[in-house]
Amino acid sequence: MIHITLGERRYVNPQEDQLGRNIVGFDPVMDDDALFHANRGCWVLGERAEKERYALLSHEGQVRMAIEIDKLVPVAGGRKAIEGRYLTPGDEVYDAYVGKPTPVETTRNPITYFDSPHGARTCYCGCGELVASGWFVIGHDQKALHARISKIGTVREFIDWFDSTYVEPKGE
């Protein structure tokens, strides 16, 4: 899970901000929508972030928001923004963390990661096992890939099929 520590609310220039925001950070008078839009990006997120399903926003040692991540999108300067939805009471991750002390120690870096038993998903290969981080149980990505290759035939036949059907997106 991604954990983001927020500072106090501060004003930014919307013409200079990659997301056109005029404020970032935390203010207790912000509603959930304002808090999400002010703080969904622009973060320096490591490779692990691509495997995470949830993010928590904390301020002064307390979790203020839980977000379910749909995808991370690139913005200027190698930074990323979160696309997704903020969670509400009744969501497992919200109920486990929001309004409670941060689950990680505060560091100088506002971005930290931790493994959480909450919000686990089933392995994307279809085996039904739970995965706390990422999309697959270790090794199951290869299992899923080879199961699909076998539906075409051999690896060589799969490559021939793929090369004959795949169309490169324009602008790539």
Short mmCIF file of C-alpha atoms in Angstrom, two decimals:
data_model
loop_
_atom_site.label_atom_id
_atom_site.label_comp_id
_atom_site.label_asym_id
_atom_site.label_seq_id
_atom_site.Cartn_x
_atom_site.Cartn_y
_atom_site.Cartn_z
CA MET A 1 0.00 0.00 0.00
CA ILE A 2 1.22 3.53 -0.74
CA HIS A 3 1.33 5.93 2.20
CA ILE A 4 1.59 9.67 1.49
CA THR A 5 2.29 12.19 4.23
CA LEU A 6 0.73 15.59 3.53
CA GLY A 7 1.92 18.96 4.70
CA GLU A 8 -0.23 21.94 5.62
CA ARG A 9 -2.41 23.42 2.88
CA ARG A 10 -0.52 25.80 0.65
CA TYR A 11 -1.42 27.72 -2.45
CA VAL A 12 0.15 26.92 -5.82
CA ASN A 13 -0.09 28.61 -9.19
CA PRO A 14 -2.57 26.69 -11.37
CA GLN A 15 -0.67 27.76 -14.51
CA GLU A 16 2.49 26.12 -13.14
CA ASP A 17 0.94 23.06 -11.47
CA GLN A 18 0.90 19.94 -13.68
CA LEU A 19 -2.72 19.24 -12.68
CA GLY A 20 -3.92 22.86 -12.68
CA ARG A 21 -4.51 22.87 -8.92
CA ASN A 22 -4.55 26.02 -6.82
CA ILE A 23 -3.97 24.30 -3.45
CA VAL A 24 -2.15 21.21 -2.19
CA GLY A 25 -1.80 19.72 1.29
CA PHE A 26 -4.21 19.26 4.15
CA ASP A 27 -6.72 21.64 5.68
CA PRO A 28 -9.33 20.35 8.16
CA VAL A 29 -12.07 22.36 6.41
CA MET A 30 -11.55 20.50 3.10
CA ASP A 31 -14.21 17.98 2.17
CA ASP A 32 -13.20 14.60 0.74
CA ASP A 33 -13.55 15.73 -2.87
CA ALA A 34 -11.29 18.76 -2.33
CA LEU A 35 -8.76 16.69 -0.36
CA PHE A 36 -8.58 14.07 -3.12
CA HIS A 37 -8.22 16.56 -5.98
CA ALA A 38 -5.63 18.65 -4.14
CA ASN A 39 -3.44 15.66 -3.30
CA ARG A 40 -3.83 12.92 -5.95
CA GLY A 41 -0.55 14.01 -7.57
CA CYS A 42 2.16 15.00 -8.52
CA TRP A 43 4.28 12.46 -6.68
CA VAL A 44 7.60 10.74 -7.30
CA LEU A 45 6.41 7.16 -7.12
CA GLY A 46 8.72 4.18 -7.42
CA GLU A 47 8.22 1.02 -9.42
CA ARG A 48 6.41 -0.61 -6.50
CA ALA A 49 3.60 1.95 -6.82
CA GLU A 50 2.50 0.33 -10.10
CA LYS A 51 1.64 -2.83 -8.15
CA GLU A 52 -0.34 -1.14 -5.40
CA ARG A 53 -4.11 -1.01 -5.26
CA TYR A 54 -4.57 1.54 -2.47
CA ALA A 55 -3.04 4.76 -1.17
CA LEU A 56 -3.47 6.46 2.20
CA LEU A 57 -3.15 10.21 2.77
CA SER A 58 -2.00 11.19 6.27
CA HIS A 59 -1.44 14.45 8.09
CA GLU A 60 0.07 14.97 11.54
CA GLY A 61 0.15 11.25 12.31
CA GLN A 62 -3.44 10.48 11.38
CA VAL A 63 -4.81 8.87 8.20
CA ARG A 64 -7.17 11.35 6.56
CA MET A 65 -8.15 9.50 3.37
CA ALA A 66 -7.95 6.09 1.68
CA ILE A 67 -7.90 5.89 -2.12
CA GLU A 68 -8.53 2.95 -4.42
CA ILE A 69 -6.14 3.31 -7.34
CA ASP A 70 -7.42 2.68 -10.86
CA LYS A 71 -4.12 3.70 -12.46
CA LEU A 72 -1.15 5.99 -12.08
CA VAL A 73 -0.73 8.52 -14.87
CA PRO A 74 2.48 10.31 -15.79
CA VAL A 75 2.70 14.08 -15.36
CA ALA A 76 5.61 16.44 -16.01
CA GLY A 77 9.03 15.83 -14.52
CA GLY A 78 8.69 12.05 -14.15
CA ARG A 79 6.05 12.43 -11.48
CA LYS A 80 2.74 10.57 -11.34
CA ALA A 81 -0.83 11.30 -10.34
CA ILE A 82 -3.38 8.87 -8.95
CA GLU A 83 -6.57 8.19 -10.87
CA GLY A 84 -9.16 6.42 -8.78
CA ARG A 85 -11.73 7.09 -6.10
CA TYR A 86 -11.57 7.95 -2.45
CA LEU A 87 -13.11 5.40 -0.16
CA THR A 88 -15.94 5.96 2.30
CA PRO A 89 -17.16 4.26 5.48
CA GLY A 90 -18.02 0.63 4.81
CA ASP A 91 -15.02 0.07 2.52
CA GLU A 92 -12.60 -2.36 4.22
CA VAL A 93 -9.50 -0.20 3.75
CA TYR A 94 -11.31 2.98 4.87
CA ASP A 95 -12.60 1.30 8.01
CA ALA A 96 -9.17 -0.15 8.82
CA TYR A 97 -7.19 3.08 8.49
CA VAL A 98 -9.06 6.40 8.15
CA GLY A 99 -9.22 8.40 11.37
CA LYS A 100 -6.56 6.22 12.96
CA PRO A 101 -2.80 6.68 13.52
CA THR A 102 -0.61 6.28 10.45
CA PRO A 103 0.45 2.64 9.91
CA VAL A 104 4.07 3.59 9.15
CA GLU A 105 6.71 5.69 10.84
CA THR A 106 7.07 9.20 9.48
CA THR A 107 10.15 9.75 7.33
CA ARG A 108 11.57 12.72 5.46
CA ASN A 109 10.20 11.27 2.24
CA PRO A 110 6.44 11.83 1.99
CA ILE A 111 6.05 8.54 0.08
CA THR A 112 6.38 5.22 1.90
CA TYR A 113 5.07 1.73 1.21
CA PHE A 114 3.86 -1.02 3.49
CA ASP A 115 2.23 -4.43 3.20
CA SER A 116 -1.34 -4.52 4.41
CA PRO A 117 -3.67 -7.45 5.03
CA HIS A 118 -6.59 -5.16 4.15
CA GLY A 119 -7.84 -4.82 0.61
CA ALA A 120 -6.10 -7.94 -0.71
CA ARG A 121 -7.20 -8.99 -4.18
CA THR A 122 -7.41 -12.38 -5.82
CA CYS A 123 -4.55 -13.43 -8.05
CA TYR A 124 -5.12 -12.22 -11.60
CA CYS A 125 -4.33 -15.69 -13.01
CA GLY A 126 -7.68 -16.90 -11.68
CA CYS A 127 -6.37 -19.37 -9.08
CA GLY A 128 -8.35 -17.67 -6.29
CA GLU A 129 -5.37 -17.08 -3.95
CA LEU A 130 -5.18 -13.70 -2.23
CA VAL A 131 -2.45 -11.18 -3.12
CA ALA A 132 -1.65 -8.30 -0.75
CA SER A 133 0.54 -6.44 -3.24
CA GLY A 134 0.68 -6.63 -7.01
CA TRP A 135 -1.56 -8.58 -9.35
CA PHE A 136 -0.20 -12.12 -9.09
CA VAL A 137 1.01 -14.65 -6.55
CA ILE A 138 4.75 -15.08 -7.24
CA GLY A 139 5.16 -17.14 -10.43
CA HIS A 140 1.49 -17.03 -11.38
CA ASP A 141 2.08 -14.35 -14.02
CA GLN A 142 4.10 -16.92 -15.95
CA LYS A 143 1.44 -19.56 -15.32
CA ALA A 144 -1.24 -17.25 -16.76
CA LEU A 145 0.91 -16.27 -19.74
CA HIS A 146 1.75 -19.86 -20.67
CA ALA A 147 -1.86 -20.95 -20.26
CA ARG A 148 -2.78 -18.39 -22.90
CA ILE A 149 0.11 -19.34 -25.17
CA SER A 150 -1.04 -22.99 -25.07
CA LYS A 151 -4.45 -21.93 -26.41
CA ILE A 152 -2.67 -20.78 -29.62
CA GLY A 153 -0.16 -23.64 -29.74
CA THR A 154 3.59 -23.40 -29.26
CA VAL A 155 5.54 -20.29 -28.23
CA ARG A 156 6.60 -19.84 -31.88
CA GLU A 157 2.97 -20.10 -33.04
CA PHE A 158 1.93 -17.60 -30.38
CA ILE A 159 4.59 -15.13 -31.55
CA ASP A 160 3.48 -15.56 -35.19
CA TRP A 161 -0.15 -15.04 -34.18
CA PHE A 162 0.67 -11.99 -32.05
CA ASP A 163 2.85 -10.37 -34.73
CA SER A 164 0.13 -10.86 -37.34
CA THR A 165 -2.69 -9.43 -35.22
CA TYR A 166 -1.12 -6.72 -33.05
CA VAL A 167 -1.49 -3.17 -34.32
CA GLU A 168 0.93 -0.61 -32.89
CA PRO A 169 -1.01 2.34 -31.37
CA LYS A 170 -0.57 5.59 -33.25
CA GLY A 171 1.83 8.06 -31.68
CA GLU A 172 4.02 5.39 -30.07
#
